[in-house]
């Protein structure tokens, strides 16, 4: 009796007969069929009798279509119908053994020409070009806080002879706003006149300068001090003068009112230059720097454009809106920019050249990832995860995931991505022609 040889030699795959390969293929498919126990065949049974079908028939069963709901992938049927949950038509799916699944990522989806046309699939090429760091946002015109003047009396007294009587009135620097009677100022005038009287040599000059400085500290105008010195008599009231050109924005003074040093009689704003405050999103902060050019357009004055610059970036973000406030400065010689007007703001941050970019409409953004649908030709598509950079002018920078010249889907990509997600659950990878299942 001959003993079997213990030597083992590898057998080339090409030397196996085709039926043997079919049997091997069907055995590999057994786990997908839901077999829970191994197959035990008796010596008298053939493999076909054990499986119930020939190997080729068993493999062909995996190409029979199944029907699933696009919104509820747990709903699977062997025949067409509607979803019992949402009522949508079930989508036909079929295993495609010829599908190229060697590429990394989620499963590919194959569409025939009719499905591509029904879905309105459009594609575009990934290309290199220039993205402009252009920030568009809304802003609001505000007073330039460095050009505000608050008028307080330097001594307690009464307002007499009010000249400006309403807010919003324009005033000029040095213009009289009101007359103020203050006992302390009157007493300082008496001291000044006494200092002007003849005194012993070497004393009168010092006392006169001291008395004159006290009047200056009480904000008595120089013209009034000169008039007192020339006439050698006191004045019952002194004028309150505007320190700047501008508009009276707040007015607390009224005829006969008693005012103290804590009373704000007038607030005057110089509107020849204004601020525009704008809020910038987090991903655009890196584009900003003081000195950048900014333009604004007002809905109240269509067709006009004002050019200014970025003046200041505030140090903290708003915790609710997650935006950074930016201060822009604009010259306003004609006073057309009125505080509290809304403005459309454009800040130019300069170009970024040689970036890999795609249309922003091709991007699929979820809470976990950003992806696009890549087209491989012959109706094959596959979702690809990408890392995106800056977004500007309807285009998105791609940092990784795509190469220049790749073809991506810019319309209909959401349905294809959903189909790939269903395929990833183990339910086929092709969409049947026809439009009944497309919603």
GROMACS .gro file of C-alpha atoms in nm:
model
  439
    1UNK     CA    1   0.000   0.000   0.000
    2UNK     CA    2   0.144   0.327  -0.107
    3UNK     CA    3   0.171   0.604   0.147
    4UNK     CA    4   0.080   0.953   0.042
    5UNK     CA    5   0.373   1.185  -0.006
    6UNK     CA    6   0.429   1.436   0.271
    7UNK     CA    7   0.577   1.697   0.041
    8UNK     CA    8   0.351   1.989  -0.049
    9UNK     CA    9   0.396   2.198  -0.356
   10UNK     CA   10   0.202   2.516  -0.434
   11UNK     CA   11  -0.040   2.474  -0.717
   12UNK     CA   12  -0.078   2.771  -0.954
   13UNK     CA   13  -0.428   2.917  -0.953
   14UNK     CA   14  -0.451   2.895  -1.329
   15UNK     CA   15  -0.424   2.514  -1.317
   16UNK     CA   16  -0.755   2.478  -1.131
   17UNK     CA   17  -1.052   2.398  -1.354
   18UNK     CA   18  -1.324   2.659  -1.395
   19UNK     CA   19  -1.593   2.451  -1.211
   20UNK     CA   20  -1.363   2.428  -0.910
   21UNK     CA   21  -1.326   2.809  -0.904
   22UNK     CA   22  -1.703   2.847  -0.920
   23UNK     CA   23  -1.745   2.611  -0.626
   24UNK     CA   24  -1.480   2.803  -0.432
   25UNK     CA   25  -1.654   3.132  -0.509
   26UNK     CA   26  -1.989   2.999  -0.384
   27UNK     CA   27  -1.830   2.871  -0.061
   28UNK     CA   28  -1.684   3.215   0.004
   29UNK     CA   29  -2.033   3.362  -0.034
   30UNK     CA   30  -2.182   3.135   0.229
   31UNK     CA   31  -2.124   3.376   0.522
   32UNK     CA   32  -2.314   3.648   0.333
   33UNK     CA   33  -2.609   3.409   0.297
   34UNK     CA   34  -2.660   3.403   0.674
   35UNK     CA   35  -2.545   3.038   0.734
   36UNK     CA   36  -2.505   2.995   1.107
   37UNK     CA   37  -2.364   2.639   1.111
   38UNK     CA   38  -2.098   2.472   0.900
   39UNK     CA   39  -2.210   2.241   0.617
   40UNK     CA   40  -2.153   1.876   0.676
   41UNK     CA   41  -2.179   1.659   0.364
   42UNK     CA   42  -2.186   1.284   0.374
   43UNK     CA   43  -1.954   1.093   0.141
   44UNK     CA   44  -2.248   0.997  -0.074
   45UNK     CA   45  -2.369   1.358  -0.110
   46UNK     CA   46  -2.239   1.593  -0.368
   47UNK     CA   47  -2.170   1.959  -0.291
   48UNK     CA   48  -2.457   2.064  -0.518
   49UNK     CA   49  -2.703   1.850  -0.324
   50UNK     CA   50  -2.577   1.993   0.006
   51UNK     CA   51  -2.616   2.356  -0.105
   52UNK     CA   52  -2.938   2.291  -0.291
   53UNK     CA   53  -2.806   2.466  -0.604
   54UNK     CA   54  -2.515   2.433  -0.832
   55UNK     CA   55  -2.225   2.664  -0.743
   56UNK     CA   56  -2.295   2.889  -1.041
   57UNK     CA   57  -2.666   2.906  -0.956
   58UNK     CA   58  -2.584   2.992  -0.595
   59UNK     CA   59  -2.348   3.273  -0.701
   60UNK     CA   60  -2.608   3.407  -0.944
   61UNK     CA   61  -2.858   3.443  -0.660
   62UNK     CA   62  -2.643   3.718  -0.516
   63UNK     CA   63  -2.712   3.924  -0.825
   64UNK     CA   64  -3.088   3.916  -0.775
   65UNK     CA   65  -3.209   4.269  -0.697
   66UNK     CA   66  -3.331   4.380  -0.357
   67UNK     CA   67  -3.537   4.689  -0.283
   68UNK     CA   68  -3.461   4.926   0.004
   69UNK     CA   69  -3.595   5.259   0.127
   70UNK     CA   70  -3.357   5.552   0.072
   71UNK     CA   71  -3.466   5.710   0.402
   72UNK     CA   72  -3.494   5.391   0.611
   73UNK     CA   73  -3.223   5.144   0.503
   74UNK     CA   74  -3.352   4.880   0.747
   75UNK     CA   75  -3.653   4.831   0.517
   76UNK     CA   76  -3.547   4.561   0.265
   77UNK     CA   77  -3.781   4.376   0.028
   78UNK     CA   78  -3.737   4.122  -0.252
   79UNK     CA   79  -3.998   4.292  -0.471
   80UNK     CA   80  -4.086   4.654  -0.564
   81UNK     CA   81  -4.312   4.844  -0.329
   82UNK     CA   82  -4.327   5.137  -0.092
   83UNK     CA   83  -4.174   5.200   0.248
   84UNK     CA   84  -4.423   5.124   0.529
   85UNK     CA   85  -4.274   5.408   0.734
   86UNK     CA   86  -4.250   5.705   0.497
   87UNK     CA   87  -4.428   5.580   0.186
   88UNK     CA   88  -4.134   5.640  -0.050
   89UNK     CA   89  -4.082   5.403  -0.341
   90UNK     CA   90  -3.823   5.139  -0.267
   91UNK     CA   91  -3.498   5.167  -0.462
   92UNK     CA   92  -3.375   4.866  -0.657
   93UNK     CA   93  -3.022   4.757  -0.573
   94UNK     CA   94  -2.813   4.480  -0.719
   95UNK     CA   95  -2.479   4.330  -0.640
   96UNK     CA   96  -2.234   4.407  -0.916
   97UNK     CA   97  -1.939   4.163  -0.913
   98UNK     CA   98  -1.769   4.373  -1.181
   99UNK     CA   99  -1.764   4.685  -0.966
  100UNK     CA  100  -1.417   4.810  -0.890
  101UNK     CA  101  -1.399   4.822  -0.509
  102UNK     CA  102  -1.022   4.835  -0.491
  103UNK     CA  103  -1.019   5.211  -0.439
  104UNK     CA  104  -1.009   5.334  -0.082
  105UNK     CA  105  -1.305   5.498   0.092
  106UNK     CA  106  -1.674   5.424   0.074
  107UNK     CA  107  -1.829   5.194  -0.187
  108UNK     CA  108  -1.863   5.308  -0.545
  109UNK     CA  109  -2.199   5.363  -0.709
  110UNK     CA  110  -2.273   5.274  -1.070
  111UNK     CA  111  -2.537   5.463  -1.267
  112UNK     CA  112  -2.653   5.392  -1.616
  113UNK     CA  113  -2.704   5.674  -1.865
  114UNK     CA  114  -3.075   5.703  -1.790
  115UNK     CA  115  -3.015   5.743  -1.415
  116UNK     CA  116  -2.745   6.005  -1.476
  117UNK     CA  117  -2.988   6.204  -1.688
  118UNK     CA  118  -3.276   6.169  -1.442
  119UNK     CA  119  -3.061   6.285  -1.151
  120UNK     CA  120  -2.928   6.581  -1.347
  121UNK     CA  121  -2.568   6.489  -1.272
  122UNK     CA  122  -2.316   6.758  -1.369
  123UNK     CA  123  -1.942   6.736  -1.320
  124UNK     CA  124  -1.645   6.973  -1.304
  125UNK     CA  125  -1.268   6.942  -1.300
  126UNK     CA  126  -1.046   7.007  -0.999
  127UNK     CA  127  -0.808   7.286  -1.099
  128UNK     CA  128  -0.544   7.517  -0.961
  129UNK     CA  129  -0.599   7.890  -0.950
  130UNK     CA  130  -0.628   8.200  -0.735
  131UNK     CA  131  -0.866   8.258  -0.447
  132UNK     CA  132  -0.918   8.613  -0.325
  133UNK     CA  133  -0.942   8.664   0.048
  134UNK     CA  134  -1.250   8.878   0.008
  135UNK     CA  135  -1.465   8.917   0.318
  136UNK     CA  136  -1.827   9.022   0.273
  137UNK     CA  137  -2.032   9.109   0.576
  138UNK     CA  138  -2.269   9.363   0.723
  139UNK     CA  139  -2.166   9.664   0.927
  140UNK     CA  140  -2.318   9.962   1.104
  141UNK     CA  141  -2.207  10.324   1.090
  142UNK     CA  142  -2.109  10.462   1.432
  143UNK     CA  143  -1.966  10.784   1.573
  144UNK     CA  144  -1.589  10.811   1.583
  145UNK     CA  145  -1.543  10.797   1.958
  146UNK     CA  146  -1.215  10.987   1.934
  147UNK     CA  147  -1.413  11.284   1.798
  148UNK     CA  148  -1.677  11.319   2.067
  149UNK     CA  149  -1.682  11.615   2.307
  150UNK     CA  150  -1.873  11.627   2.638
  151UNK     CA  151  -1.929  11.969   2.795
  152UNK     CA  152  -1.946  11.997   3.174
  153UNK     CA  153  -1.940  12.320   3.376
  154UNK     CA  154  -1.628  12.378   3.587
  155UNK     CA  155  -1.835  12.544   3.857
  156UNK     CA  156  -2.188  12.499   3.987
  157UNK     CA  157  -2.435  12.750   3.852
  158UNK     CA  158  -2.743  12.830   3.647
  159UNK     CA  159  -2.795  12.826   3.270
  160UNK     CA  160  -2.912  13.161   3.138
  161UNK     CA  161  -2.957  13.255   2.775
  162UNK     CA  162  -2.964  12.913   2.607
  163UNK     CA  163  -2.862  12.949   2.240
  164UNK     CA  164  -2.878  12.587   2.110
  165UNK     CA  165  -3.218  12.447   2.200
  166UNK     CA  166  -3.245  12.105   2.028
  167UNK     CA  167  -3.041  11.796   1.954
  168UNK     CA  168  -2.916  11.746   1.601
  169UNK     CA  169  -2.823  12.110   1.543
  170UNK     CA  170  -2.485  12.161   1.372
  171UNK     CA  171  -2.236  12.381   1.557
  172UNK     CA  172  -1.896  12.530   1.477
  173UNK     CA  173  -1.587  12.541   1.695
  174UNK     CA  174  -1.607  12.846   1.922
  175UNK     CA  175  -1.981  12.893   1.872
  176UNK     CA  176  -2.174  13.006   2.179
  177UNK     CA  177  -2.409  12.740   2.312
  178UNK     CA  178  -2.538  12.899   2.633
  179UNK     CA  179  -2.463  13.152   2.910
  180UNK     CA  180  -2.367  13.028   3.258
  181UNK     CA  181  -2.397  13.215   3.586
  182UNK     CA  182  -2.167  13.064   3.851
  183UNK     CA  183  -2.087  13.234   4.185
  184UNK     CA  184  -1.739  13.078   4.199
  185UNK     CA  185  -1.652  13.219   3.857
  186UNK     CA  186  -1.779  13.562   3.960
  187UNK     CA  187  -1.562  13.546   4.275
  188UNK     CA  188  -1.260  13.454   4.062
  189UNK     CA  189  -1.324  13.759   3.845
  190UNK     CA  190  -1.319  13.984   4.155
  191UNK     CA  191  -0.984  13.834   4.260
  192UNK     CA  192  -0.850  13.897   3.912
  193UNK     CA  193  -0.953  14.265   3.923
  194UNK     CA  194  -0.793  14.305   4.265
  195UNK     CA  195  -0.471  14.160   4.126
  196UNK     CA  196  -0.481  14.415   3.846
  197UNK     CA  197  -0.493  14.702   4.096
  198UNK     CA  198  -0.163  14.882   4.172
  199UNK     CA  199   0.058  14.675   4.404
  200UNK     CA  200   0.406  14.712   4.550
  201UNK     CA  201   0.688  14.656   4.304
  202UNK     CA  202   0.760  14.294   4.222
  203UNK     CA  203   0.430  14.159   4.362
  204UNK     CA  204   0.150  14.260   4.125
  205UNK     CA  205   0.275  14.052   3.828
  206UNK     CA  206   0.276  13.726   4.018
  207UNK     CA  207  -0.069  13.777   4.170
  208UNK     CA  208  -0.215  13.878   3.833
  209UNK     CA  209  -0.087  13.567   3.655
  210UNK     CA  210  -0.222  13.347   3.933
  211UNK     CA  211  -0.567  13.506   3.914
  212UNK     CA  212  -0.571  13.483   3.534
  213UNK     CA  213  -0.483  13.110   3.547
  214UNK     CA  214  -0.770  13.046   3.789
  215UNK     CA  215  -1.012  13.197   3.536
  216UNK     CA  216  -0.863  12.977   3.265
  217UNK     CA  217  -0.909  12.667   3.482
  218UNK     CA  218  -1.273  12.763   3.521
  219UNK     CA  219  -1.292  12.765   3.137
  220UNK     CA  220  -1.353  13.136   3.106
  221UNK     CA  221  -1.272  13.212   2.737
  222UNK     CA  222  -0.960  13.418   2.668
  223UNK     CA  223  -1.171  13.681   2.496
  224UNK     CA  224  -1.377  13.725   2.812
  225UNK     CA  225  -1.065  13.747   3.032
  226UNK     CA  226  -0.928  14.016   2.802
  227UNK     CA  227  -1.257  14.203   2.814
  228UNK     CA  228  -1.257  14.194   3.196
  229UNK     CA  229  -0.900  14.317   3.207
  230UNK     CA  230  -0.973  14.598   2.962
  231UNK     CA  231  -1.298  14.719   3.120
  232UNK     CA  232  -1.197  14.650   3.480
  233UNK     CA  233  -1.540  14.513   3.564
  234UNK     CA  234  -1.690  14.166   3.621
  235UNK     CA  235  -1.942  13.983   3.405
  236UNK     CA  236  -2.250  13.819   3.554
  237UNK     CA  237  -2.247  13.529   3.305
  238UNK     CA  238  -1.984  13.369   3.087
  239UNK     CA  239  -2.043  13.198   2.751
  240UNK     CA  240  -2.025  12.820   2.705
  241UNK     CA  241  -1.847  12.761   2.372
  242UNK     CA  242  -1.834  12.455   2.145
  243UNK     CA  243  -1.487  12.297   2.147
  244UNK     CA  244  -1.521  12.131   1.801
  245UNK     CA  245  -1.715  12.139   1.478
  246UNK     CA  246  -1.994  11.884   1.478
  247UNK     CA  247  -2.351  11.801   1.564
  248UNK     CA  248  -2.518  11.817   1.904
  249UNK     CA  249  -2.604  11.455   1.972
  250UNK     CA  250  -2.712  11.490   2.338
  251UNK     CA  251  -2.846  11.796   2.516
  252UNK     CA  252  -2.926  11.799   2.886
  253UNK     CA  253  -2.905  12.175   2.938
  254UNK     CA  254  -3.228  12.370   2.957
  255UNK     CA  255  -3.304  12.736   3.027
  256UNK     CA  256  -3.274  12.812   3.400
  257UNK     CA  257  -3.141  12.464   3.488
  258UNK     CA  258  -2.904  12.434   3.783
  259UNK     CA  259  -2.594  12.240   3.677
  260UNK     CA  260  -2.296  12.098   3.860
  261UNK     CA  261  -1.957  11.971   3.754
  262UNK     CA  262  -2.114  11.624   3.715
  263UNK     CA  263  -2.379  11.752   3.473
  264UNK     CA  264  -2.327  11.684   3.101
  265UNK     CA  265  -2.473  11.990   2.936
  266UNK     CA  266  -2.395  11.898   2.574
  267UNK     CA  267  -2.241  11.611   2.372
  268UNK     CA  268  -2.104  11.707   2.032
  269UNK     CA  269  -1.990  11.461   1.763
  270UNK     CA  270  -1.759  11.540   1.474
  271UNK     CA  271  -1.906  11.350   1.176
  272UNK     CA  272  -1.634  11.438   0.925
  273UNK     CA  273  -1.495  11.091   0.997
  274UNK     CA  274  -1.697  10.788   1.112
  275UNK     CA  275  -1.647  10.430   1.215
  276UNK     CA  276  -1.811  10.123   1.065
  277UNK     CA  277  -1.827   9.823   1.299
  278UNK     CA  278  -1.845   9.482   1.129
  279UNK     CA  279  -1.852   9.124   1.259
  280UNK     CA  280  -1.618   8.868   1.099
  281UNK     CA  281  -1.651   8.488   1.124
  282UNK     CA  282  -1.378   8.282   1.288
  283UNK     CA  283  -1.245   8.120   0.972
  284UNK     CA  284  -1.182   8.464   0.818
  285UNK     CA  285  -0.994   8.621   1.108
  286UNK     CA  286  -0.656   8.513   0.973
  287UNK     CA  287  -0.718   8.721   0.660
  288UNK     CA  288  -0.746   9.047   0.854
  289UNK     CA  289  -0.481   9.304   0.943
  290UNK     CA  290  -0.491   9.677   1.020
  291UNK     CA  291  -0.448   9.888   0.709
  292UNK     CA  292  -0.636   9.663   0.466
  293UNK     CA  293  -0.866   9.835   0.217
  294UNK     CA  294  -1.238   9.822   0.287
  295UNK     CA  295  -1.538   9.932   0.083
  296UNK     CA  296  -1.896   9.994   0.190
  297UNK     CA  297  -2.224  10.042   0.008
  298UNK     CA  298  -2.537  10.175   0.173
  299UNK     CA  299  -2.888  10.052   0.092
  300UNK     CA  300  -2.996  10.410   0.168
  301UNK     CA  301  -2.769  10.548  -0.108
  302UNK     CA  302  -2.761  10.295  -0.394
  303UNK     CA  303  -2.488  10.332  -0.652
  304UNK     CA  304  -2.239  10.505  -0.419
  305UNK     CA  305  -1.924  10.348  -0.277
  306UNK     CA  306  -1.701  10.466   0.008
  307UNK     CA  307  -1.342  10.349   0.051
  308UNK     CA  308  -1.173  10.326   0.388
  309UNK     CA  309  -0.939  10.099   0.580
  310UNK     CA  310  -0.929   9.850   0.864
  311UNK     CA  311  -0.836  10.044   1.175
  312UNK     CA  312  -0.860   9.801   1.467
  313UNK     CA  313  -0.934   9.437   1.550
  314UNK     CA  314  -1.106   9.395   1.884
  315UNK     CA  315  -0.932   9.155   2.125
  316UNK     CA  316  -1.219   8.912   2.200
  317UNK     CA  317  -1.482   8.717   2.008
  318UNK     CA  318  -1.851   8.742   2.080
  319UNK     CA  319  -1.928   8.422   2.279
  320UNK     CA  320  -2.275   8.385   2.126
  321UNK     CA  321  -2.223   8.463   1.757
  322UNK     CA  322  -1.857   8.346   1.749
  323UNK     CA  323  -1.757   8.651   1.548
  324UNK     CA  324  -1.483   8.910   1.587
  325UNK     CA  325  -1.566   9.280   1.575
  326UNK     CA  326  -1.360   9.490   1.337
  327UNK     CA  327  -1.345   9.869   1.327
  328UNK     CA  328  -1.327  10.042   0.989
  329UNK     CA  329  -1.258  10.413   0.936
  330UNK     CA  330  -1.413  10.624   0.659
  331UNK     CA  331  -1.383  10.992   0.576
  332UNK     CA  332  -1.722  11.162   0.564
  333UNK     CA  333  -1.679  11.518   0.437
  334UNK     CA  334  -2.033  11.544   0.298
  335UNK     CA  335  -2.188  11.387   0.609
  336UNK     CA  336  -2.359  11.123   0.393
  337UNK     CA  337  -2.257  10.843   0.632
  338UNK     CA  338  -2.500  10.886   0.916
  339UNK     CA  339  -2.466  10.692   1.242
  340UNK     CA  340  -2.673  10.374   1.276
  341UNK     CA  341  -2.705  10.321   0.899
  342UNK     CA  342  -2.646   9.963   0.785
  343UNK     CA  343  -2.372   9.905   0.529
  344UNK     CA  344  -2.262   9.619   0.302
  345UNK     CA  345  -1.892   9.573   0.377
  346UNK     CA  346  -1.622   9.423   0.155
  347UNK     CA  347  -1.269   9.380   0.294
  348UNK     CA  348  -0.997   9.278   0.049
  349UNK     CA  349  -0.735   9.056   0.209
  350UNK     CA  350  -0.531   8.993  -0.106
  351UNK     CA  351  -0.492   8.692  -0.338
  352UNK     CA  352  -0.387   8.338  -0.256
  353UNK     CA  353  -0.235   8.187  -0.569
  354UNK     CA  354  -0.180   7.830  -0.688
  355UNK     CA  355  -0.442   7.667  -0.467
  356UNK     CA  356  -0.630   7.350  -0.555
  357UNK     CA  357  -0.996   7.452  -0.575
  358UNK     CA  358  -1.343   7.322  -0.657
  359UNK     CA  359  -1.688   7.483  -0.681
  360UNK     CA  360  -1.840   7.517  -0.335
  361UNK     CA  361  -2.165   7.358  -0.458
  362UNK     CA  362  -1.978   7.026  -0.497
  363UNK     CA  363  -1.894   7.007  -0.127
  364UNK     CA  364  -2.099   6.785   0.105
  365UNK     CA  365  -2.056   6.901   0.464
  366UNK     CA  366  -2.186   6.702   0.760
  367UNK     CA  367  -2.118   6.729   1.128
  368UNK     CA  368  -1.835   6.476   1.101
  369UNK     CA  369  -1.667   6.527   0.764
  370UNK     CA  370  -1.650   6.711   0.436
  371UNK     CA  371  -1.665   6.508   0.116
  372UNK     CA  372  -1.718   6.524  -0.259
  373UNK     CA  373  -1.837   6.267  -0.512
  374UNK     CA  374  -1.562   6.171  -0.754
  375UNK     CA  375  -1.649   6.053  -1.105
  376UNK     CA  376  -1.441   5.767  -1.248
  377UNK     CA  377  -1.613   5.742  -1.586
  378UNK     CA  378  -1.845   5.476  -1.730
  379UNK     CA  379  -2.112   5.573  -1.476
  380UNK     CA  380  -1.898   5.500  -1.170
  381UNK     CA  381  -1.898   5.739  -0.874
  382UNK     CA  382  -1.753   5.732  -0.525
  383UNK     CA  383  -1.771   5.971  -0.225
  384UNK     CA  384  -1.426   6.091  -0.120
  385UNK     CA  385  -1.348   6.263   0.210
  386UNK     CA  386  -1.152   6.586   0.170
  387UNK     CA  387  -0.988   6.849   0.389
  388UNK     CA  388  -1.094   7.200   0.293
  389UNK     CA  389  -0.922   7.534   0.344
  390UNK     CA  390  -1.045   7.884   0.269
  391UNK     CA  391  -1.375   7.955   0.092
  392UNK     CA  392  -1.423   8.259  -0.126
  393UNK     CA  393  -1.628   8.366  -0.426
  394UNK     CA  394  -1.821   8.038  -0.456
  395UNK     CA  395  -1.502   7.827  -0.456
  396UNK     CA  396  -1.336   7.609  -0.192
  397UNK     CA  397  -0.970   7.530  -0.139
  398UNK     CA  398  -0.887   7.158  -0.117
  399UNK     CA  399  -0.593   7.073   0.110
  400UNK     CA  400  -0.606   6.694   0.065
  401UNK     CA  401  -0.821   6.419  -0.086
  402UNK     CA  402  -0.819   6.526  -0.453
  403UNK     CA  403  -0.566   6.589  -0.727
  404UNK     CA  404  -0.560   6.839  -1.007
  405UNK     CA  405  -0.765   6.714  -1.303
  406UNK     CA  406  -0.996   6.489  -1.100
  407UNK     CA  407  -1.359   6.500  -1.207
  408UNK     CA  408  -1.617   6.565  -0.936
  409UNK     CA  409  -1.996   6.590  -0.926
  410UNK     CA  410  -2.142   6.937  -0.870
  411UNK     CA  411  -2.510   6.848  -0.909
  412UNK     CA  412  -2.690   6.535  -0.787
  413UNK     CA  413  -2.408   6.440  -0.553
  414UNK     CA  414  -2.628   6.412  -0.245
  415UNK     CA  415  -2.833   6.123  -0.385
  416UNK     CA  416  -2.517   5.947  -0.497
  417UNK     CA  417  -2.365   5.993  -0.152
  418UNK     CA  418  -2.678   5.848   0.008
  419UNK     CA  419  -2.666   5.552  -0.227
  420UNK     CA  420  -2.304   5.486  -0.131
  421UNK     CA  421  -2.400   5.498   0.234
  422UNK     CA  422  -2.664   5.231   0.177
  423UNK     CA  423  -2.406   5.024  -0.010
  424UNK     CA  424  -2.173   5.055   0.285
  425UNK     CA  425  -2.437   4.878   0.493
  426UNK     CA  426  -2.402   4.574   0.268
  427UNK     CA  427  -2.698   4.626   0.035
  428UNK     CA  428  -2.566   4.643  -0.315
  429UNK     CA  429  -2.399   4.918  -0.512
  430UNK     CA  430  -2.593   5.013  -0.826
  431UNK     CA  431  -2.901   5.218  -0.900
  432UNK     CA  432  -3.155   5.082  -1.140
  433UNK     CA  433  -3.272   5.294  -1.432
  434UNK     CA  434  -3.599   5.480  -1.416
  435UNK     CA  435  -3.717   5.775  -1.218
  436UNK     CA  436  -3.978   5.626  -0.981
  437UNK     CA  437  -3.731   5.579  -0.699
  438UNK     CA  438  -3.573   5.922  -0.720
  439UNK     CA  439  -3.714   6.169  -0.465
   0.00000   0.00000   0.00000
